[in-house]
mmCIF file of C-alpha atoms in Angstrom:
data_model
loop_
_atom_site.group_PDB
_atom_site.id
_atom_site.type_symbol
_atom_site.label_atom_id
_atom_site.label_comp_id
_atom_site.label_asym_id
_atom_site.label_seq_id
_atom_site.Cartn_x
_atom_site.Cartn_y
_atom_site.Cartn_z
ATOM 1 C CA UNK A 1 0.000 0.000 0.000
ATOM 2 C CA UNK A 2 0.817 3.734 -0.535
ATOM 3 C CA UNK A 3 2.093 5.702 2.599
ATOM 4 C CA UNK A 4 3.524 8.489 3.762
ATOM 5 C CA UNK A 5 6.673 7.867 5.462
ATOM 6 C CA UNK A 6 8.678 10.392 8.414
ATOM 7 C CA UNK A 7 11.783 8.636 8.118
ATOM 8 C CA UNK A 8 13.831 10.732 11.163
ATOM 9 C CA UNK A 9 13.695 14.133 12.573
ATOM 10 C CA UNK A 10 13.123 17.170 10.263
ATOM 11 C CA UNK A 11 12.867 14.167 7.586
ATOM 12 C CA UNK A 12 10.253 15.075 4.974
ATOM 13 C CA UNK A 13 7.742 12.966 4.649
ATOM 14 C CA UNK A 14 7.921 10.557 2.072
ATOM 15 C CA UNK A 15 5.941 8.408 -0.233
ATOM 16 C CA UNK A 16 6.547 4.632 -0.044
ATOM 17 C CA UNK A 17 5.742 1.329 -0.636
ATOM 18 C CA UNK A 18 4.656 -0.673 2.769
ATOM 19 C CA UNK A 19 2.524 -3.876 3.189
ATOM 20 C CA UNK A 20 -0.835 -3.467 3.909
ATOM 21 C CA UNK A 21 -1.305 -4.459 7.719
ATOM 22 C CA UNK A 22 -2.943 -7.413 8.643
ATOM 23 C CA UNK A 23 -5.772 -7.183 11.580
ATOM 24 C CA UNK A 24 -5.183 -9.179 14.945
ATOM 25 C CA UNK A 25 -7.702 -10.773 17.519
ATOM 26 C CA UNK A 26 -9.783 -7.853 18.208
ATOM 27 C CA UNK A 27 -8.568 -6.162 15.461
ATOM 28 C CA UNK A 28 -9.760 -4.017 12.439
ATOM 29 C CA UNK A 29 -8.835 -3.368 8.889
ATOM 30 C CA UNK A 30 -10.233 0.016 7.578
ATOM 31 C CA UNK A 31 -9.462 1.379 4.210
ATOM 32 C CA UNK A 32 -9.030 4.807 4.855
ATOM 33 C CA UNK A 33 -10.716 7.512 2.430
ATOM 34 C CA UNK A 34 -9.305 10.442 4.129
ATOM 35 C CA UNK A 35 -7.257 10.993 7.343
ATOM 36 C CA UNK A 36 -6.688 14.817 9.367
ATOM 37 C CA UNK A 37 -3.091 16.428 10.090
ATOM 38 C CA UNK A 38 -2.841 17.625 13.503
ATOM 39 C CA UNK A 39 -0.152 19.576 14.837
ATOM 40 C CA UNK A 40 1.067 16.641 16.578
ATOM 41 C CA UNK A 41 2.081 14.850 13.270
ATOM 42 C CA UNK A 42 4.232 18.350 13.196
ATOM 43 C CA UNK A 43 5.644 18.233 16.241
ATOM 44 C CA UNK A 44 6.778 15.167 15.509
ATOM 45 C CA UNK A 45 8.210 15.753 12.237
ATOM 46 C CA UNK A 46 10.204 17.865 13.906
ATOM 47 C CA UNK A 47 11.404 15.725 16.383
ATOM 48 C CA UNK A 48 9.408 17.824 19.538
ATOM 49 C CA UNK A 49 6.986 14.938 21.059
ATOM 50 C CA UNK A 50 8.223 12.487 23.336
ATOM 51 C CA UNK A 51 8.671 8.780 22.781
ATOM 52 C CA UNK A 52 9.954 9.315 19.366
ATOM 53 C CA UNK A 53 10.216 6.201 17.081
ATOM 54 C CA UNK A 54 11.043 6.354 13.141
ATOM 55 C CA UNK A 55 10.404 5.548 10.893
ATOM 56 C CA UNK A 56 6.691 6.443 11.320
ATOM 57 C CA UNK A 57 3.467 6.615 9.425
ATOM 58 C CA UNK A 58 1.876 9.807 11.274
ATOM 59 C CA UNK A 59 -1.914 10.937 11.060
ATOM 60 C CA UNK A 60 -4.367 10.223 14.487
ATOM 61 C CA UNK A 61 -6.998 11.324 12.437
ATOM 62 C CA UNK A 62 -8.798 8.603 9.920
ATOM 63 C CA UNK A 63 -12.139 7.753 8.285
ATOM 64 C CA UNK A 64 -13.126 4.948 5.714
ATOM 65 C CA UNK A 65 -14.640 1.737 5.251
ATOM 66 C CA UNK A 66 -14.379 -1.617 6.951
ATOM 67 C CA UNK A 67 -12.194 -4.201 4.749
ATOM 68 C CA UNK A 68 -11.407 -6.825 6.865
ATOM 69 C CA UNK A 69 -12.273 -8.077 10.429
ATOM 70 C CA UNK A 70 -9.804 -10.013 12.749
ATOM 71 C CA UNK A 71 -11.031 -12.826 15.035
ATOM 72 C CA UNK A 72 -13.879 -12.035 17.722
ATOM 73 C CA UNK A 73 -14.518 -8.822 15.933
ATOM 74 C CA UNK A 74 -18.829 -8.903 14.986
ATOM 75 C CA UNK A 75 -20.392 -5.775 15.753
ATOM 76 C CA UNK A 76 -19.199 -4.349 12.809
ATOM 77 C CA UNK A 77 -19.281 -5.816 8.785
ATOM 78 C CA UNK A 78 -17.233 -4.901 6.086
ATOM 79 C CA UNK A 79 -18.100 -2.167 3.977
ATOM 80 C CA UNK A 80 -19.530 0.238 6.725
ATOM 81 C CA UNK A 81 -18.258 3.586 6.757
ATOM 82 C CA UNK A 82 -16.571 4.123 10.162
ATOM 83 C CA UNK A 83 -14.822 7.045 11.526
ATOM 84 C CA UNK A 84 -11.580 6.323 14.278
ATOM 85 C CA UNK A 85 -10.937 7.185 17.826
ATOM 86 C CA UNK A 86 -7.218 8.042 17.939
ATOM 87 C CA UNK A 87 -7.246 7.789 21.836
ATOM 88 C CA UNK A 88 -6.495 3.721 22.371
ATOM 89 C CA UNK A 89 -6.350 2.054 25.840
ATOM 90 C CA UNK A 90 -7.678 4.866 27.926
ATOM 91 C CA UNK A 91 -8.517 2.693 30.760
ATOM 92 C CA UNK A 92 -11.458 2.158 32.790
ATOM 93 C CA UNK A 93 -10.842 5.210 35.180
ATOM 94 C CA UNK A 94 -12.680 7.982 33.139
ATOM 95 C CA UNK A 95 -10.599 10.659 35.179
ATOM 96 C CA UNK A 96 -7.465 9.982 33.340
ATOM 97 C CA UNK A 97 -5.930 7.882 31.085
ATOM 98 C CA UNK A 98 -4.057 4.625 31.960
ATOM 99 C CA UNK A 99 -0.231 3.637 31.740
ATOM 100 C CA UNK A 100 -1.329 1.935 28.170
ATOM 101 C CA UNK A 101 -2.904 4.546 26.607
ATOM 102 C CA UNK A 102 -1.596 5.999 23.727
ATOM 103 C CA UNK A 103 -2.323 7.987 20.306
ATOM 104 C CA UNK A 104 -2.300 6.696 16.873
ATOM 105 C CA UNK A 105 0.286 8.016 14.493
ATOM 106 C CA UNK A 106 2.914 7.192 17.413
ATOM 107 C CA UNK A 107 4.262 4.834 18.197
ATOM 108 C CA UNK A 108 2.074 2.798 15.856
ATOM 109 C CA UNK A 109 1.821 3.744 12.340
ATOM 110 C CA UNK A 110 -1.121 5.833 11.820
ATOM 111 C CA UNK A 111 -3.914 7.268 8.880
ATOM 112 C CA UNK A 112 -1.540 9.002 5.964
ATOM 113 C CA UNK A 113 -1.561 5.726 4.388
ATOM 114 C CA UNK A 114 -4.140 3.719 2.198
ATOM 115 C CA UNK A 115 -4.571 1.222 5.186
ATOM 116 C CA UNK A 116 -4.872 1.019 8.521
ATOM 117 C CA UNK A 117 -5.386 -1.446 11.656
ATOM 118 C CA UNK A 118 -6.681 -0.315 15.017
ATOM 119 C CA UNK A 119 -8.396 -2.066 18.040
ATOM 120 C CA UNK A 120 -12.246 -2.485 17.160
ATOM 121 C CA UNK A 121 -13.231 -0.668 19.971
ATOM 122 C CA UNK A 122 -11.654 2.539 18.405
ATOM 123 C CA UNK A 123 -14.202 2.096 15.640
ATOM 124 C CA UNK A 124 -16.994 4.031 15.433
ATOM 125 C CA UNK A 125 -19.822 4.535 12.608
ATOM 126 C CA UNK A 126 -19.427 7.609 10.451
ATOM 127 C CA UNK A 127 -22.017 10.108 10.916
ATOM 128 C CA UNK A 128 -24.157 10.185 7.960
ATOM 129 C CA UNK A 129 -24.173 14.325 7.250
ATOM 130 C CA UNK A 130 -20.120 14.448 6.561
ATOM 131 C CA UNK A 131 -18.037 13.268 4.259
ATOM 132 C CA UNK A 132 -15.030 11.041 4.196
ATOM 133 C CA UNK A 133 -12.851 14.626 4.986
ATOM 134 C CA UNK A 134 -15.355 15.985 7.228
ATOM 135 C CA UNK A 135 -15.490 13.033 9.336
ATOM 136 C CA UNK A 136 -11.594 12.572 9.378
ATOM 137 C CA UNK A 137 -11.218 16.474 10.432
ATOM 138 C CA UNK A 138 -13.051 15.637 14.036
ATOM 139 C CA UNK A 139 -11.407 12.905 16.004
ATOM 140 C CA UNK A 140 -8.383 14.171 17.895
ATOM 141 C CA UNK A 141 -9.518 18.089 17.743
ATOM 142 C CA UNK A 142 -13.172 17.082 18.211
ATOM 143 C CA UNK A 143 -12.388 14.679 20.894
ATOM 144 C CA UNK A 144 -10.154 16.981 23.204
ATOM 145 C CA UNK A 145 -12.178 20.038 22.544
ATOM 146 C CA UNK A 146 -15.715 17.826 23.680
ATOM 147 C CA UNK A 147 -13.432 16.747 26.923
ATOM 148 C CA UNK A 148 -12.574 20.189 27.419
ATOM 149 C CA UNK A 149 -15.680 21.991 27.439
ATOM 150 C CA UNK A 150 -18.008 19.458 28.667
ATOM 151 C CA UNK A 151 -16.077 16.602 31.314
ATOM 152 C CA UNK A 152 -14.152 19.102 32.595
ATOM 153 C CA UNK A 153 -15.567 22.137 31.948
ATOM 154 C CA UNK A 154 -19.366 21.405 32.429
ATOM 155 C CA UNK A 155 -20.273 23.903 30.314
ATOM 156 C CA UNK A 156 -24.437 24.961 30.651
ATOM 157 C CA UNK A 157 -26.274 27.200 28.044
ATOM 158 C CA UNK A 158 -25.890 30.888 28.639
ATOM 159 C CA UNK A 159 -22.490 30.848 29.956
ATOM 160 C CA UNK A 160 -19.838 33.212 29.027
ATOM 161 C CA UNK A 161 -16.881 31.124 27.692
ATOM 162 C CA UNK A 162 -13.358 32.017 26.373
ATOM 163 C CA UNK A 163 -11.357 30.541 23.902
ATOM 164 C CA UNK A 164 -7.856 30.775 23.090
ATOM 165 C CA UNK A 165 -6.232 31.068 20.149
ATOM 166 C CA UNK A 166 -9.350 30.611 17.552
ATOM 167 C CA UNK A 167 -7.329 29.472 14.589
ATOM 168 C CA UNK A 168 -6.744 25.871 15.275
ATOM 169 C CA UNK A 169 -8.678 23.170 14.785
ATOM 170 C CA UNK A 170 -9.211 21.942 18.637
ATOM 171 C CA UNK A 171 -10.589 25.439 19.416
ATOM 172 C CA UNK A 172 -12.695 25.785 16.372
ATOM 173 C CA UNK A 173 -14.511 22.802 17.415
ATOM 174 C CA UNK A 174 -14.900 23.941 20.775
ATOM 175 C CA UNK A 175 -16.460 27.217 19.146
ATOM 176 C CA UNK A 176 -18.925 24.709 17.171
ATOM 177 C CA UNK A 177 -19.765 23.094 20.298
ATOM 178 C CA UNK A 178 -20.497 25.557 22.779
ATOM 179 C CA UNK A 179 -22.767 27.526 20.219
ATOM 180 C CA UNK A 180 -24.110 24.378 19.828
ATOM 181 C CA UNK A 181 -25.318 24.555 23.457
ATOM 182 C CA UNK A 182 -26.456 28.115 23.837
ATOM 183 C CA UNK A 183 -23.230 29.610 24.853
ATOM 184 C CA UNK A 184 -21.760 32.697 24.474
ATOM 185 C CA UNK A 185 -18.244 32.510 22.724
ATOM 186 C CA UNK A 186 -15.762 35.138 22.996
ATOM 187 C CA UNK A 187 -11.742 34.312 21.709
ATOM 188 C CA UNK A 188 -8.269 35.589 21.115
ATOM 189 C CA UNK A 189 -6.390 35.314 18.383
ATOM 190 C CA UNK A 190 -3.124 36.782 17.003
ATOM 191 C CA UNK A 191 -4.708 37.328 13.401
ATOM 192 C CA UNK A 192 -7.857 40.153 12.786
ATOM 193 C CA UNK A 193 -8.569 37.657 9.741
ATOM 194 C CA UNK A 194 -9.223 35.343 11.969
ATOM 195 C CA UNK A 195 -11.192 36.640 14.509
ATOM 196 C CA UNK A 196 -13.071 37.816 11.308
ATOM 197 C CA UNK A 197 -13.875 34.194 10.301
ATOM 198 C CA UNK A 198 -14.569 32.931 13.417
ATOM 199 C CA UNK A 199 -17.538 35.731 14.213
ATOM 200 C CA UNK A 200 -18.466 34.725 10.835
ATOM 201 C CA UNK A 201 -18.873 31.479 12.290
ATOM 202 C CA UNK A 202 -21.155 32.433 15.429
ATOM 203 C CA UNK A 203 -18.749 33.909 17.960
ATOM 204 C CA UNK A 204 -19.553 36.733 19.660
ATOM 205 C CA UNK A 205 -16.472 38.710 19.494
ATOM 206 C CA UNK A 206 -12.571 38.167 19.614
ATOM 207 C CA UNK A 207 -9.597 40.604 20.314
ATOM 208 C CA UNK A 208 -5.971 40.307 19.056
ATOM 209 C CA UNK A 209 -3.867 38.910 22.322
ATOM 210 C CA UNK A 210 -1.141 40.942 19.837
ATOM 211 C CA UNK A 211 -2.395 43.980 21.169
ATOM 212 C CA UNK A 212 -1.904 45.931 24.033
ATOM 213 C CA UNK A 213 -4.652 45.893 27.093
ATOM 214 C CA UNK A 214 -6.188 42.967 24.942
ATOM 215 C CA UNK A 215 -7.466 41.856 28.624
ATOM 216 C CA UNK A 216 -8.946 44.691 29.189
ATOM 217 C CA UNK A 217 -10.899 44.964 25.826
ATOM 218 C CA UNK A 218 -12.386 41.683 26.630
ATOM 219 C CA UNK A 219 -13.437 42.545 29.864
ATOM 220 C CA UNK A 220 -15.354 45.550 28.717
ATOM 221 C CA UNK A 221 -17.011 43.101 25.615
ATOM 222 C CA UNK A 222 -18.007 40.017 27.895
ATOM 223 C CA UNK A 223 -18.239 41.639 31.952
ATOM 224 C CA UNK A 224 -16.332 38.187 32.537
ATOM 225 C CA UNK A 225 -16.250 34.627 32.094
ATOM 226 C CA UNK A 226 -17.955 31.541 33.421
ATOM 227 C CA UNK A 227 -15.458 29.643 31.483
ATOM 228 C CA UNK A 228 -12.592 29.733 29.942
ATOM 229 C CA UNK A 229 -10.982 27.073 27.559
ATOM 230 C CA UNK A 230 -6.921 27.869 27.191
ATOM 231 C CA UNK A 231 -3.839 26.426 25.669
ATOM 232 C CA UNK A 232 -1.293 29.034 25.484
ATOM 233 C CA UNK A 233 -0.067 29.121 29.208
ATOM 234 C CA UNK A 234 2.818 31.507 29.365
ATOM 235 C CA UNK A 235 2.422 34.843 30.923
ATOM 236 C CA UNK A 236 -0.642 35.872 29.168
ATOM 237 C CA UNK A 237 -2.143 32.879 31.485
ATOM 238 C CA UNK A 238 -2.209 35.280 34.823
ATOM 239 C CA UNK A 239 -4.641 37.364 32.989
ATOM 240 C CA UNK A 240 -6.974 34.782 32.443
ATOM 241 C CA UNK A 241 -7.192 34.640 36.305
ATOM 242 C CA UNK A 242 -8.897 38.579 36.417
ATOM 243 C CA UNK A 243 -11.213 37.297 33.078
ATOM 244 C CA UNK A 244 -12.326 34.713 34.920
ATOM 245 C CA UNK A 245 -15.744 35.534 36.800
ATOM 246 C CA UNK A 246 -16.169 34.944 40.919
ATOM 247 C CA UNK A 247 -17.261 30.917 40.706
ATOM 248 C CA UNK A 248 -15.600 30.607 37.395
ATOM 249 C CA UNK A 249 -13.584 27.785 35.699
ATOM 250 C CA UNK A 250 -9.976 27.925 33.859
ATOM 251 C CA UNK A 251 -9.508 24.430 31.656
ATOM 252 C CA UNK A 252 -5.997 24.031 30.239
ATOM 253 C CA UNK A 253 -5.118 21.600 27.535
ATOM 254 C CA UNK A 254 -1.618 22.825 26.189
ATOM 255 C CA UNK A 255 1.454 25.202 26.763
ATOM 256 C CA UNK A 256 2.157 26.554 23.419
ATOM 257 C CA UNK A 257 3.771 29.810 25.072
ATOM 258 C CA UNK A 258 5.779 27.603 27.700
ATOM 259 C CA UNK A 259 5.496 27.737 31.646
ATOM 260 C CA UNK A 260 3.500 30.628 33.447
ATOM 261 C CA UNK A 261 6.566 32.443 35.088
ATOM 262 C CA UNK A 262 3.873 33.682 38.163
ATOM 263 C CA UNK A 263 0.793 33.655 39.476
ATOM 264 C CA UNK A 264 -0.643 35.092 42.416
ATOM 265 C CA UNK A 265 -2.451 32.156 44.232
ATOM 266 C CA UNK A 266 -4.678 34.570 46.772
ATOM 267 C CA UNK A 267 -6.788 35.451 43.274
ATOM 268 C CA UNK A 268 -7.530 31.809 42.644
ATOM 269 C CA UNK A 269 -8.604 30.886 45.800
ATOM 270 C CA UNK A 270 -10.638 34.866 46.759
ATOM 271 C CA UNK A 271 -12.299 34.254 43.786
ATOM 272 C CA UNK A 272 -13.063 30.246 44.148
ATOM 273 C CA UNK A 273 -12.163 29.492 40.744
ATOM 274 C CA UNK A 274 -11.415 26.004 39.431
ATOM 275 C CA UNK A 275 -8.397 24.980 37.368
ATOM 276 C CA UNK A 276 -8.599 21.909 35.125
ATOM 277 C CA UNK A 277 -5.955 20.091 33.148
ATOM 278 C CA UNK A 278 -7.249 17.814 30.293
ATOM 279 C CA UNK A 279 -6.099 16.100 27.339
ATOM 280 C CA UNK A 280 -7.548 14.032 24.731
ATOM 281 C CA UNK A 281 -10.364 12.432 26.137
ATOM 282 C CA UNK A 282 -12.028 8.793 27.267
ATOM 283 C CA UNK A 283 -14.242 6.858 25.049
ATOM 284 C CA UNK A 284 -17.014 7.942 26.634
ATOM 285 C CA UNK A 285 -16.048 11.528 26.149
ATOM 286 C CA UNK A 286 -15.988 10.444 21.840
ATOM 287 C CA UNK A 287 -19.233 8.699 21.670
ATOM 288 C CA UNK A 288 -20.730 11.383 23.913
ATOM 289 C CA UNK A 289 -18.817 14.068 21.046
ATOM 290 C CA UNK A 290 -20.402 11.904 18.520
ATOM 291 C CA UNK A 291 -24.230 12.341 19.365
ATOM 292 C CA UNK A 292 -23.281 15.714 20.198
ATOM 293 C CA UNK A 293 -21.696 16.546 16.409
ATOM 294 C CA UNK A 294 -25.438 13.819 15.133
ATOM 295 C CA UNK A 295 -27.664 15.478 16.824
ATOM 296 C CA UNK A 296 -26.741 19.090 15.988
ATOM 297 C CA UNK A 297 -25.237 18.159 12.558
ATOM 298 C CA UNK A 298 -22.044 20.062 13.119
ATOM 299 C CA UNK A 299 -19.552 20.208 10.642
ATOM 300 C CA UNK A 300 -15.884 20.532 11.266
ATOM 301 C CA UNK A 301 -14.577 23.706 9.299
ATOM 302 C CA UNK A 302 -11.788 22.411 6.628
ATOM 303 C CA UNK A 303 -9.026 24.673 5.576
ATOM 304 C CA UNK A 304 -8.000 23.211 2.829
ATOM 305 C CA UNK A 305 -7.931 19.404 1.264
ATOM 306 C CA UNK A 306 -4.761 18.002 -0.057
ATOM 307 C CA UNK A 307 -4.100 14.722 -2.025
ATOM 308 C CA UNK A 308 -2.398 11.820 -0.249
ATOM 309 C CA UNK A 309 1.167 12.322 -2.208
ATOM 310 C CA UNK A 310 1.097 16.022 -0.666
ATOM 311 C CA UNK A 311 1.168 15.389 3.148
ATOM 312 C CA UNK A 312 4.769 17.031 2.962
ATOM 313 C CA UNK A 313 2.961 20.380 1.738
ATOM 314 C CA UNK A 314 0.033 20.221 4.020
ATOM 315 C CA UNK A 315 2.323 20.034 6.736
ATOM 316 C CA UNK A 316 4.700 23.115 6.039
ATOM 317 C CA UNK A 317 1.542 24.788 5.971
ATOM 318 C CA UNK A 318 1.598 24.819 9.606
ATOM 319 C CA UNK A 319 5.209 26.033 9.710
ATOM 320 C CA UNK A 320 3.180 29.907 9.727
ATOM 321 C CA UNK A 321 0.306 28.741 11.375
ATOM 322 C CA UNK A 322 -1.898 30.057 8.509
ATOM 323 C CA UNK A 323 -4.265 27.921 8.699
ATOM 324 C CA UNK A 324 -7.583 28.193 9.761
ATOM 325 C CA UNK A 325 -9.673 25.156 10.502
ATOM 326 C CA UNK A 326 -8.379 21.731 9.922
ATOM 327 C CA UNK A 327 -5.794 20.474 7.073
ATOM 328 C CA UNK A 328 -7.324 16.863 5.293
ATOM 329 C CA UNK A 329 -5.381 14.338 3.373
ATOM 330 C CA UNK A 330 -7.763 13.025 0.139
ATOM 331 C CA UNK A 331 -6.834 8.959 0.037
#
């Protein structure tokens, strides 16, 4: 089968030759239509994630059709149109994830390839309103934004929530799915074209973290938050602290910007807020996503759709960050 190959660090990715896996006990074959590039598979291109093993077929992000079912594998038939849960072996504590969990695309090969094997309990039935590259742009960014908002967050209708950084893919779900639920969505981004698009999209309003008393302007647009969603961390995160409304909740999910150098502790606990750390998200947390993105017929915004052969391209397109939604590989 045809793959796309990162054969070391800062290695381009390559297209090769491979054999087409073979499914296990338990096991399932899915012929993969299209699969989604998160900025995972960049970081580890680049040789930024930990654990790193090459060479590697990257991509967490996969939907196509059943081929081929290994032993004690019947709820499913081949031919169905299935979409993939990159988060395997979670565990049965639905608080975190166990010692065995772990992503697909790393260590084992992953969806920028015509084939791919996972455990059948990672399978899941497309939903019928997307396509092939609308279903493989919601896994990973679907999955951890859903966790985010809703098992950690507890998000209700009418709340006030913050998002940072509005251009990627995790956060434009999260946009998706708190309108979806009668919130109010306010973001930051470093881009006015963005924040453009994404009040295009529903929001409420967004102000350029870029600019100076950006805090400030979002105080005077929102009165506060109820919740905020951020994955920036840094220095900017302190401010997040005054944003955040008496009662309020702060969920983090990534430090893009690095450590937060200080933070005064008395404002956390004066104003009773809650801090949450989350990441990816249990399987509960997808199927719950799932009926979520059925029921309300959301549809993950693409940026753009590239052919298999042109991972290498789709990639470097993240080297600027210009993006704005989520990147899709055409198998």
């Amino acid at each position: 089968m045809k793959a796309m190959i990162c054969n070391g660090e800062g290695q381009i990715l390559q297209v090769t030759e491979i054999p087409v896996p073979s499914p296990k006990k338990g096991e399932v074959l899915i012929k993969l239509k299209a699969a989604g590039i998160n900025h995972r598979d960049w970081l580890i291109q680049k040789g930024q994630y930990v654990n790193l093993k090459y060479p590697i077929v990257l991509g967490s992000d996969g939907a196509g059709i059943i081929e081929k079912l290994g032993e004690e594998v019947s709820q499913y038939i081949p031919g169905e149109e299935v979409i993939i849960n990159p988060g395997l072996n979670w565990g049965n504590d639905s608080r975190a994830p166990g010692k065995d969990f772990k992503i697909l695309g790393l260590p084992d090969d992953g969806c920028f390839a015509e084939y791919v094997v996972v455990p059948s309990s990672a399978v899941h039935p497309k939903p019928k309103h997307l396509t092939f590259e609308e279903a493989a742009a919601l896994p990973l960014s679907g999955l951890t934004g859903y966790r985010a908002l809703f098992t950690r967050g507890n998000i209700t209708e009418g709340q006030k929530v913050l998002i940072t950084g509005i251009g990627g893919a995790v956060a434009q779900s999260m946009l998706q799915f708190a309108l979806a639920v009668g919130a109010e969505v306010f973001f930051t981004s470093g881009s006015d074209e963005k924040i453009k698009r994404a009040v295009e999209l529903g929001a409420k309003a967004g102000v350029n973290y870029k600019k100076e008393g950006w805090d400030e302007e979002l105080l005077k647009l929102s009165g506060g938050f109820d919740l905020i969603i951020d994955s920036a961390a840094g220095a900017g995160f302190s401010k997040l602290i005054d944003l955040a409304n008496s009662g309020g909740k702060i969920v983090t999910f990534g430090a893009t910007n690095g450590t937060i150098p200080s933070l005064m502790i008395q404002r956390i606990y004066l104003k009773q807020i809650d801090i949450s750390g989350s990441m990816m998200g249990s399987s509960k947390d997808f199927s719950d996503m799932l009926n979520l993105v059925n029921d309300k017929k959301i549809v993950p915004v693409i940026d753009e759709v590239f052919p298999l052969e042109q991972a290498e391209k789709a990639v470097r397109k993240m080297d600027t960050a210009a993006q704005f939604g989520k990147m899709v590989l055409k198998i």
